[in-house]
Structures are given as C-alpha cells and as structure tokens.
Backbone as numpy.savetxt, mean C-alpha at the origin, in Angstrom:
# Nx Ny Nz CAx CAy CAz Cx Cy Cz
-2.28 -11.31 5.61 -0.96 -11.02 5.08 -0.74 -9.51 5.07
0.39 -9.09 5.62 0.76 -7.68 5.68 1.82 -7.39 4.62
1.53 -6.46 3.73 2.41 -6.14 2.61 2.95 -4.73 2.81
4.26 -4.61 2.89 4.87 -3.32 3.20 4.94 -2.42 1.97
5.31 -1.17 2.20 5.42 -0.20 1.13 6.78 -0.19 0.47
6.91 0.60 -0.55 8.17 0.71 -1.28 9.21 1.40 -0.41
10.38 0.78 -0.31 11.48 1.37 0.45 11.50 1.02 1.92
10.53 0.23 2.39 10.51 -0.20 3.79 10.46 -1.72 3.85
11.15 -2.35 4.80 11.14 -3.82 4.88 9.91 -4.33 5.62
9.78 -5.67 5.66 8.62 -6.27 6.32 8.56 -5.88 7.80
9.72 -5.64 8.42 9.69 -5.33 9.85 9.04 -3.98 10.15
8.75 -3.19 9.12 7.98 -1.97 9.36 6.58 -2.30 9.86
6.16 -3.56 9.65 4.85 -4.02 10.14 4.93 -4.60 11.55
6.12 -4.73 12.14 6.26 -5.42 13.43 5.32 -4.89 14.52
5.19 -3.56 14.70 4.30 -3.08 15.77 2.85 -3.53 15.59
2.39 -3.56 14.35 1.02 -4.00 14.07 0.91 -5.52 14.18
1.90 -6.22 13.64 1.87 -7.69 13.66 1.79 -8.23 15.08
2.55 -7.63 16.00 2.51 -8.09 17.39 1.12 -7.96 17.99
0.41 -6.92 17.61 -0.94 -6.70 18.13 -1.97 -7.63 17.49
-1.70 -8.06 16.28 -2.64 -8.94 15.56 -2.44 -10.42 15.88
-1.24 -10.79 16.31 -0.92 -12.21 16.46 -1.81 -12.98 17.44
-2.33 -12.35 18.50 -3.25 -13.12 19.36 -4.55 -13.51 18.65
-4.89 -12.81 17.59 -6.16 -13.04 16.90 -5.99 -13.76 15.57
-4.90 -13.50 14.86 -4.71 -13.99 13.50 -3.41 -14.77 13.35
-3.38 -15.59 12.34 -2.11 -16.08 11.82 -1.58 -14.97 10.91
-0.50 -14.33 11.29 0.02 -13.17 10.58 1.18 -13.58 9.69
1.09 -13.20 8.43 2.14 -13.50 7.46 2.68 -12.18 6.93
3.99 -12.03 6.95 4.63 -10.87 6.34 5.67 -11.36 5.35
6.09 -10.48 4.47 7.12 -10.84 3.51 7.97 -9.62 3.20
9.22 -9.88 2.83 10.06 -8.84 2.26 9.91 -8.92 0.74
9.38 -7.87 0.14 9.28 -7.82 -1.31 10.67 -7.85 -1.94
10.75 -8.28 -3.18 12.04 -8.37 -3.85 12.79 -7.04 -3.78
14.09 -7.15 -3.50 14.90 -5.95 -3.37 14.75 -5.24 -2.04
14.03 -5.84 -1.10 13.80 -5.23 0.21 14.20 -6.21 1.31
14.68 -5.66 2.43 14.94 -6.46 3.61 15.83 -7.65 3.33
15.33 -8.84 3.69 16.13 -10.06 3.54 15.91 -10.75 2.20
15.07 -10.20 1.34 14.88 -10.78 0.01 16.05 -10.41 -0.89
16.26 -11.22 -1.89 17.39 -10.99 -2.79 17.06 -9.87 -3.78
18.11 -9.37 -4.40 17.92 -8.42 -5.49 17.36 -9.19 -6.69
16.85 -8.47 -7.67 16.23 -9.11 -8.83 16.51 -8.29 -10.07
16.29 -8.91 -11.21 16.40 -8.20 -12.48 15.10 -7.48 -12.82
13.99 -8.04 -12.36 12.67 -7.53 -12.73 12.00 -6.89 -11.52
11.77 -5.59 -11.59 11.06 -4.88 -10.52 9.74 -4.31 -11.03
9.13 -5.01 -11.96 7.83 -4.56 -12.48 6.74 -4.84 -11.45
5.63 -4.14 -11.57 4.50 -4.36 -10.66 4.01 -5.80 -10.76
3.95 -6.34 -11.97 3.50 -7.72 -12.14 4.41 -8.70 -11.41
5.72 -8.43 -11.41 6.66 -9.30 -10.70 6.39 -9.25 -9.20
6.13 -8.07 -8.68 5.82 -7.95 -7.25 4.52 -8.68 -6.92
3.52 -8.57 -7.79 2.25 -9.26 -7.54 2.47 -10.77 -7.54
3.26 -11.26 -8.47 3.55 -12.70 -8.50 4.24 -13.15 -7.23
5.09 -12.31 -6.66 5.73 -12.65 -5.38 4.70 -12.80 -4.27
3.75 -11.87 -4.22 2.69 -11.94 -3.20 1.88 -13.23 -3.37
1.50 -13.53 -4.59 0.70 -14.74 -4.85 1.50 -15.99 -4.54
2.81 -15.97 -4.81 3.65 -17.13 -4.53 3.73 -17.40 -3.03
3.79 -16.34 -2.23 3.82 -16.53 -0.77 2.48 -17.07 -0.28
1.38 -16.56 -0.82 0.06 -17.08 -0.45 -0.01 -18.58 -0.72
0.48 -18.99 -1.87 0.47 -20.42 -2.22 1.39 -21.22 -1.31
2.56 -20.65 -1.01 3.56 -21.37 -0.23 3.10 -21.64 1.20
2.33 -20.73 1.76 1.88 -20.90 3.15 0.49 -21.53 3.22
-0.06 -21.88 2.06 -1.33 -22.62 1.98 -2.47 -21.87 2.69
-2.62 -20.61 2.35 -3.70 -19.81 2.91 -4.83 -19.72 1.90
-6.03 -20.09 2.34 -7.21 -19.99 1.48 -7.95 -18.70 1.82
-8.22 -17.91 0.82 -8.94 -16.65 0.98 -8.32 -15.77 2.06
-7.11 -15.30 1.85 -6.45 -14.47 2.86 -7.08 -13.08 2.97
-6.84 -12.46 4.11 -7.13 -11.04 4.29 -5.83 -10.30 3.97
-5.84 -9.50 2.92 -4.64 -8.78 2.49 -4.66 -7.36 3.03
-3.58 -6.98 3.69 -3.42 -5.63 4.22 -2.16 -5.04 3.61
-2.31 -3.96 2.86 -1.16 -3.35 2.21 -1.03 -1.88 2.56
0.21 -1.45 2.79 0.46 -0.04 3.09 1.10 0.64 1.89
0.53 1.76 1.46 1.12 2.58 0.39 1.24 1.75 -0.89
2.45 1.54 -1.39 2.68 0.69 -2.55 2.10 -0.70 -2.31
2.19 -1.18 -1.07 1.63 -2.49 -0.74 0.13 -2.56 -0.90
-0.55 -1.41 -0.77 -2.01 -1.38 -0.97 -2.34 -1.66 -2.43
-1.56 -1.07 -3.34 -1.75 -1.37 -4.76 -1.56 -2.85 -5.02
-0.50 -3.44 -4.45 -0.24 -4.87 -4.64 -1.37 -5.72 -4.06
-1.90 -5.31 -2.91 -2.99 -6.07 -2.29 -4.23 -6.07 -3.18
-4.58 -4.92 -3.72 -5.76 -4.82 -4.58 -5.57 -5.60 -5.87
-4.40 -5.46 -6.48 -4.14 -6.18 -7.74 -4.08 -7.69 -7.49
-3.53 -8.11 -6.35 -3.48 -9.53 -6.02 -4.88 -10.08 -5.79
-5.73 -9.30 -5.13 -7.10 -9.74 -4.88 -7.90 -9.87 -6.17
-7.50 -9.13 -7.19 -8.16 -9.25 -8.49 -7.76 -10.54 -9.21
-6.66 -11.16 -8.76 -6.18 -12.39 -9.41 -6.40 -13.63 -8.56
-6.69 -13.45 -7.28 -6.85 -14.58 -6.37 -7.99 -14.29 -5.40
-8.82 -15.28 -5.13 -9.93 -15.05 -4.21 -9.42 -14.69 -2.83
-9.90 -13.59 -2.30 -9.47 -13.11 -0.98 -10.69 -12.85 -0.11
-10.48 -12.94 1.18 -11.55 -12.67 2.14 -11.89 -11.18 2.16
-10.87 -10.35 2.15 -11.06 -8.90 2.19 -9.72 -8.23 1.95
-9.76 -6.92 1.73 -8.55 -6.12 1.53 -8.62 -4.88 2.41
-7.50 -4.59 3.08 -7.36 -3.33 3.81 -6.26 -2.53 3.11
-6.63 -1.39 2.55 -5.68 -0.53 1.83 -5.32 0.64 2.74
-4.08 0.63 3.23 -3.63 1.61 4.21 -2.92 2.76 3.51
-3.58 3.88 3.41 -3.05 5.10 2.80 -2.37 4.81 1.46
-3.09 4.13 0.61 -2.58 3.81 -0.71 -3.66 3.12 -1.52
-3.31 2.72 -2.74 -4.28 2.03 -3.57 -5.41 2.90 -4.03
-5.09 4.15 -4.39 -6.11 5.10 -4.84 -5.78 5.60 -6.24
-6.79 5.76 -7.09 -6.56 6.30 -8.45 -6.37 7.82 -8.39
-5.16 8.24 -8.04 -4.88 9.66 -7.83 -4.71 10.39 -9.15
-5.16 11.62 -9.16 -4.94 12.51 -10.29 -3.85 13.51 -9.92
-2.97 13.77 -10.86 -1.90 14.74 -10.64 -2.52 16.11 -10.40
-2.01 16.88 -9.40 -2.56 18.22 -9.16 -2.55 19.08 -10.42
-3.59 19.89 -10.57 -3.73 20.72 -11.77 -2.56 21.69 -11.92
-1.97 22.10 -10.79 -0.86 23.04 -10.86 0.36 22.43 -11.54
0.49 21.10 -11.46 1.60 20.43 -12.14 1.15 20.16 -13.57
1.42 21.08 -14.45 0.80 21.07 -15.77 1.30 19.94 -16.67
2.47 19.41 -16.39 2.97 18.32 -17.20 3.69 17.34 -16.29
3.90 16.14 -16.81 4.52 15.09 -15.99 5.94 15.45 -15.61
6.66 16.13 -16.50 8.04 16.48 -16.20 8.11 17.39 -14.97
7.21 18.39 -14.92 7.19 19.30 -13.78 6.87 18.55 -12.50
5.86 17.71 -12.55 5.44 16.96 -11.37 6.54 16.00 -10.92
7.14 15.30 -11.88 8.19 14.35 -11.54 9.38 15.06 -10.91
9.77 16.20 -11.47 10.93 16.92 -10.98 10.70 17.47 -9.58
9.51 18.04 -9.35 9.25 18.73 -8.10 8.72 17.83 -6.99
8.12 16.69 -7.36 7.52 15.86 -6.32 8.09 14.45 -6.31
8.07 13.77 -7.45 8.43 12.36 -7.45 9.91 12.13 -7.15
10.78 12.91 -7.76 12.21 12.68 -7.53 12.61 12.99 -6.08
12.10 14.08 -5.47 12.36 14.25 -4.04 11.80 13.09 -3.21
10.69 12.50 -3.67 10.10 11.36 -2.98 11.06 10.17 -3.01
11.74 9.96 -4.13 12.73 8.89 -4.21 13.83 9.12 -3.19
14.32 10.35 -3.11 15.39 10.65 -2.16 14.92 10.41 -0.73
13.66 10.75 -0.44 13.12 10.51 0.89 13.04 9.02 1.19
12.57 8.22 0.23 12.48 6.78 0.43 13.85 6.17 0.67
14.85 6.61 -0.07 16.20 6.08 0.11 16.73 6.45 1.49
16.42 7.66 1.97 16.87 8.07 3.30 16.19 7.24 4.39
14.89 7.02 4.24 14.15 6.20 5.21 14.70 4.78 5.22
15.00 4.25 4.04 15.57 2.92 3.93 16.87 2.81 4.70
17.71 3.83 4.58 18.99 3.84 5.30 18.77 3.84 6.80
17.80 4.63 7.27 17.51 4.69 8.70 17.01 3.35 9.23
16.18 2.67 8.44 15.62 1.39 8.88 16.64 0.27 8.80
17.65 0.42 7.97 18.66 -0.60 7.82 18.19 -1.73 6.92
18.88 -1.96 5.84 18.52 -3.01 4.88 17.08 -2.87 4.40
16.62 -1.63 4.33 15.24 -1.43 3.89 15.04 -1.77 2.43
15.92 -1.27 1.57 15.75 -1.49 0.14 17.12 -1.54 -0.52
17.22 -2.40 -1.52 18.47 -2.50 -2.26 18.28 -2.15 -3.73
17.17 -1.52 -4.05 17.00 -0.98 -5.40 17.85 0.28 -5.52
18.35 0.51 -6.70 19.06 1.76 -6.95 18.05 2.90 -7.06
18.48 4.15 -6.94 17.53 5.26 -7.13 16.82 5.20 -8.49
17.54 4.81 -9.54 16.90 4.72 -10.85 15.84 3.62 -10.88
16.14 2.48 -10.25 15.16 1.40 -10.20 13.94 1.81 -9.37
14.20 2.50 -8.26 13.10 3.00 -7.44 12.22 3.96 -8.24
12.86 4.81 -8.99 12.15 5.79 -9.81 11.25 5.09 -10.83
11.76 4.02 -11.45 10.97 3.28 -12.44 9.75 2.63 -11.79
9.93 2.09 -10.58 8.79 1.48 -9.88 7.74 2.54 -9.56
8.18 3.71 -9.11 7.23 4.78 -8.78 6.47 5.23 -10.02
7.16 5.34 -11.14 6.48 5.75 -12.37 5.44 4.72 -12.78
5.80 3.43 -12.71 4.83 2.40 -13.08 3.67 2.36 -12.09
3.98 2.58 -10.81 2.92 2.61 -9.80 1.90 3.70 -10.11
2.39 4.88 -10.46 1.48 5.98 -10.80 0.60 5.60 -11.99
1.18 4.96 -12.99 0.40 4.54 -14.15 -0.64 3.49 -13.78
-0.24 2.52 -12.94 -1.17 1.46 -12.55 -2.29 2.00 -11.67
-1.97 3.00 -10.86 -3.01 3.58 -10.01 -4.14 4.18 -10.83
-3.81 4.68 -12.02 -4.86 5.28 -12.86 -5.89 4.24 -13.30
-5.51 2.96 -13.28 -6.42 1.89 -13.70 -7.15 1.24 -12.53
-6.96 1.76 -11.33 -7.55 1.12 -10.16 -9.07 1.20 -10.10
-9.66 2.16 -10.79 -11.13 2.22 -10.81 -11.71 0.90 -11.30
-11.11 0.33 -12.33 -11.62 -0.94 -12.86 -11.39 -2.08 -11.88
-10.30 -2.03 -11.11 -10.05 -3.06 -10.10 -11.11 -3.00 -9.01
-11.39 -1.80 -8.51 -12.43 -1.65 -7.49 -13.78 -2.14 -8.00
-14.07 -1.87 -9.26 -15.35 -2.29 -9.83 -15.44 -3.81 -9.96
-14.31 -4.46 -10.26 -14.30 -5.91 -10.46 -14.33 -6.68 -9.15
-13.68 -6.14 -8.12 -13.59 -6.86 -6.86 -14.95 -6.94 -6.18
-15.22 -8.10 -5.60 -16.46 -8.28 -4.85 -16.19 -8.47 -3.35
-14.95 -8.63 -2.99 -14.63 -8.77 -1.57 -14.69 -7.40 -0.89
-14.96 -7.36 0.41 -14.98 -6.08 1.13 -13.61 -5.41 1.11
-13.60 -4.11 1.01 -12.37 -3.32 1.00 -12.50 -2.21 2.04
-11.49 -2.07 2.88 -11.46 -0.98 3.85 -10.29 -0.06 3.53
-10.59 1.20 3.32 -9.56 2.22 3.16 -9.25 2.80 4.54
-7.98 2.73 4.94 -7.53 3.37 6.18 -6.61 4.51 5.77
-7.04 5.73 6.04 -6.39 6.90 5.44 -5.82 7.84 6.49
-4.73 8.51 6.13 -4.05 9.44 7.02 -4.72 10.81 6.96
-4.98 11.39 8.12 -5.60 12.71 8.17 -4.61 13.83 7.85
-3.32 13.56 8.06 -2.32 14.61 7.89 -1.53 14.43 6.60
-1.32 15.52 5.88 -0.49 15.50 4.68 0.98 15.42 5.07
1.78 14.88 4.17 3.22 14.80 4.41 3.87 16.14 4.09
4.90 16.54 4.87 5.58 17.82 4.63 6.60 17.71 3.50
6.11 17.44 2.30 6.96 17.29 1.12 6.36 18.16 0.01
7.14 18.44 -1.06 6.57 19.19 -2.19 5.30 18.51 -2.70
4.26 19.30 -2.92 2.97 18.84 -3.39 2.24 17.96 -2.37
2.73 17.93 -1.12 2.11 17.07 -0.11 0.65 17.40 0.14
0.34 18.68 0.33 -1.04 19.08 0.58 -1.93 18.79 -0.62
-1.41 19.05 -1.81 -2.19 18.82 -3.03 -2.47 17.33 -3.23
-1.46 16.49 -2.99 -1.66 15.06 -3.16 -2.59 14.51 -2.08
-2.52 15.07 -0.87 -3.43 14.64 0.19 -4.87 14.97 -0.18
-5.08 16.16 -0.75 -6.42 16.54 -1.20 -6.90 15.63 -2.33
-5.98 15.27 -3.24 -6.34 14.36 -4.34 -6.70 12.99 -3.80
-5.98 12.53 -2.77 -6.27 11.24 -2.16 -7.65 11.24 -1.52
-7.99 12.33 -0.83 -9.31 12.42 -0.20 -10.41 12.41 -1.25
-10.20 13.12 -2.34 -11.19 13.14 -3.41 -11.40 11.75 -3.99
-10.29 11.05 -4.27 -10.38 9.70 -4.84 -11.02 8.74 -3.86
-10.63 8.81 -2.59 -11.17 7.90 -1.58 -12.67 8.12 -1.39
-13.09 9.37 -1.31 -14.51 9.66 -1.13 -15.33 9.19 -2.33
-14.78 9.37 -3.52 -15.50 8.94 -4.73 -15.69 7.42 -4.72
-14.63 6.68 -4.38 -14.74 5.23 -4.34 -15.72 4.78 -3.25
-15.66 5.44 -2.11 -16.54 5.10 -0.99 -18.01 5.32 -1.36
-18.29 6.40 -2.06 -19.67 6.72 -2.43 -20.16 5.90 -3.62
-19.24 5.40 -4.42 -19.61 4.67 -5.64 -19.79 3.18 -5.41
-18.99 2.61 -4.50 -18.97 1.15 -4.33 -19.44 0.76 -2.93
-20.46 -0.06 -2.86 -21.02 -0.45 -1.56 -20.09 -1.35 -0.76
-19.12 -1.99 -1.43 -18.22 -2.90 -0.72 -16.96 -2.19 -0.22
-16.90 -0.87 -0.34 -15.74 -0.09 0.10 -16.10 0.69 1.36
-15.34 0.46 2.44 -15.48 1.22 3.67 -14.33 2.19 3.83
-14.44 3.07 4.81 -13.44 4.13 4.93 -13.30 4.57 6.39
-12.07 4.68 6.86 -11.78 5.29 8.17 -10.56 6.19 8.02
-10.53 7.24 8.83 -9.41 8.18 8.84 -8.76 8.14 10.21
-7.42 8.11 10.22 -6.67 8.10 11.48 -5.82 9.35 11.61
-5.63 9.78 12.85 -4.78 10.95 13.13 -3.32 10.53 12.97
-2.85 10.63 11.74 -1.52 10.12 11.41 -1.03 10.75 10.13
0.28 10.67 9.93 0.84 10.93 8.62 0.81 9.65 7.81
1.56 9.61 6.73 1.50 8.48 5.81 1.94 7.17 6.46
2.88 7.22 7.39 3.44 5.99 7.98 2.53 5.45 9.08
1.30 5.15 8.74 0.31 4.71 9.72 0.75 3.48 10.51
1.34 2.44 9.89 1.74 1.26 10.68 2.73 1.57 11.79
3.54 2.62 11.61 4.51 3.00 12.63 3.98 4.09 13.57
3.14 4.96 13.05 2.63 6.08 13.86 1.42 5.70 14.71
0.57 4.85 14.18 -0.67 4.48 14.88 -0.91 2.97 14.81
0.03 2.16 15.30 -0.15 0.70 15.19 -1.36 0.18 15.95
-1.62 0.74 17.14 -2.74 0.27 17.94 -4.07 0.54 17.24
-4.24 1.76 16.77 -5.49 2.10 16.09 -5.66 1.30 14.81
-4.57 1.13 14.07 -4.66 0.36 12.83 -5.02 -1.09 13.11
-4.36 -1.69 14.10 -4.66 -3.08 14.44 -6.12 -3.23 14.87
-6.62 -2.29 15.64 -8.02 -2.35 16.08 -8.97 -2.28 14.89
-8.67 -1.42 13.92 -9.53 -1.32 12.73 -9.50 -2.61 11.93
-8.33 -3.23 11.83 -8.22 -4.49 11.08 -9.03 -5.58 11.76
-8.90 -5.70 13.09 -9.62 -6.73 13.84 -11.13 -6.54 13.69
-11.59 -5.31 13.85 -13.03 -5.02 13.73 -13.54 -5.33 12.33
-12.79 -4.91 11.34 -13.18 -5.15 9.94 -13.22 -6.64 9.64
-12.20 -7.37 10.09 -12.16 -8.82 9.84 -13.32 -9.53 10.52
-13.64 -9.11 11.74 -14.74 -9.74 12.46 -16.07 -9.53 11.76
-16.22 -8.38 11.12 -17.46 -8.09 10.41 -17.59 -8.88 9.12
-16.47 -9.45 8.67 -16.47 -10.21 7.40 -15.80 -11.56 7.62
-16.28 -12.26 8.67 -15.63 -13.50 9.08 -16.24 -14.74 8.45
-17.23 -14.59 7.59 -17.85 -15.76 6.95 -16.81 -16.49 6.12
-16.63 -17.81 6.31 -15.61 -18.56 5.55 -15.86 -18.47 4.06
C-alpha cells in the first residue's frame, strides 16, 4: 500500500506504482480531503490512520507492506503499530525530529518555517490539480499535530517488530530552515538506524519529493527490501 503525503493526491505515486505493478498488487488511496476523497469534519491523525486501516480491511490484505511518503510515512508507522504488517518503508518522513536550536520557541519556528510550508503545500496542490481540499487553517492544524506525533515516534519504532526501511533524500529543500531540518532528519535517522536492528537506511540523490524525482530508484529499493523480507 502506497500512502501519499499531505497536500498531494494518490496519483503522486503513479510513477512508482507503474514500476511496482509487475511484482506486487499495488494499492493506493486518496486520504480524506485529498484527490477524489470527500471532505471531512475530522482531520486528526487518528482519523487518517483509521482511513488507512479501513482500506486495508476493505481490500482484504493480510500483513501488507506499507510505504508512506512524508506525512504518509507517519501514518504507515502508526498503522503498523495497530495492525500486523509485513514491513514498512518510510520515505523521507516518519522521523522524531527536533526543532533547530536557532528557533528558540515554537512561535518563531512556526512563523518562519511551518507557515511558509503550508503555503508551499497549497501551491503544489494547485499545480497537481485536486490535490487537497483542506483549508490553509486545517492544513496548519494537521502539520502542528504531525509535529507533536513525530516526537512520540521513538516509542513506535521500539514497539514495532516488523522490518522498517528509511528511504531518505540527500538534498535539503530550498525553504526557510531547510538545511537545519535536513540535518535534524539525518541525526534522527542515524540514531534510529544505530539503535534498532530492524531499521534499515538508504539515501537517494533527491529532494523531498522522492516518488516524483526518483521513482525508478525508489521502486528498486522497495522491491529489494520486500524480497529480503518475503516470509509469509
């Protein structure tokens, strides 16, 4: 199952899905408020997780391989903590990031980094067409809750027993605090890799949008990882 990021529809996975289809039964979904899914009253992380689990149940998949990009990586990890999964691939996301030390308080960080990030997501959504139907305020609330939930991911990694592969972008995004957040992501990823034997790690020559920038390399990593953990 391929889970897209915040502000992008399921078709953002199309280049990767086409490459995986000869090998796998590929399932994608539009998260609530995205693509062809309807708008909703509840955009909490738990509501998104329930949507992922509902699709798993609806398509009758036992022990799925969950692949999530960015926000979708958080959902994949949290879903795997609630449902038995074969493995998880977290694509440039799903990391317990620490706010850069230079951003001394949340207000400063939110103003200089997070709010511009919302504007960027809304712009990308417009370019993709029907990418997201959340309002900027709703998007902002999801991002804030995502940041809070990411701080608890250490316990999720410790609880999970299924193999996890981190696929990470080598290049920082050209946004405020981009270099600092990229450094924080590397620190978090390396710590998890060194601490947990079930966590693997690969880096790709890409920016954050790995499924669109490096679909071939990403698909190859997924196929190789799945083959190494193919025991039913």
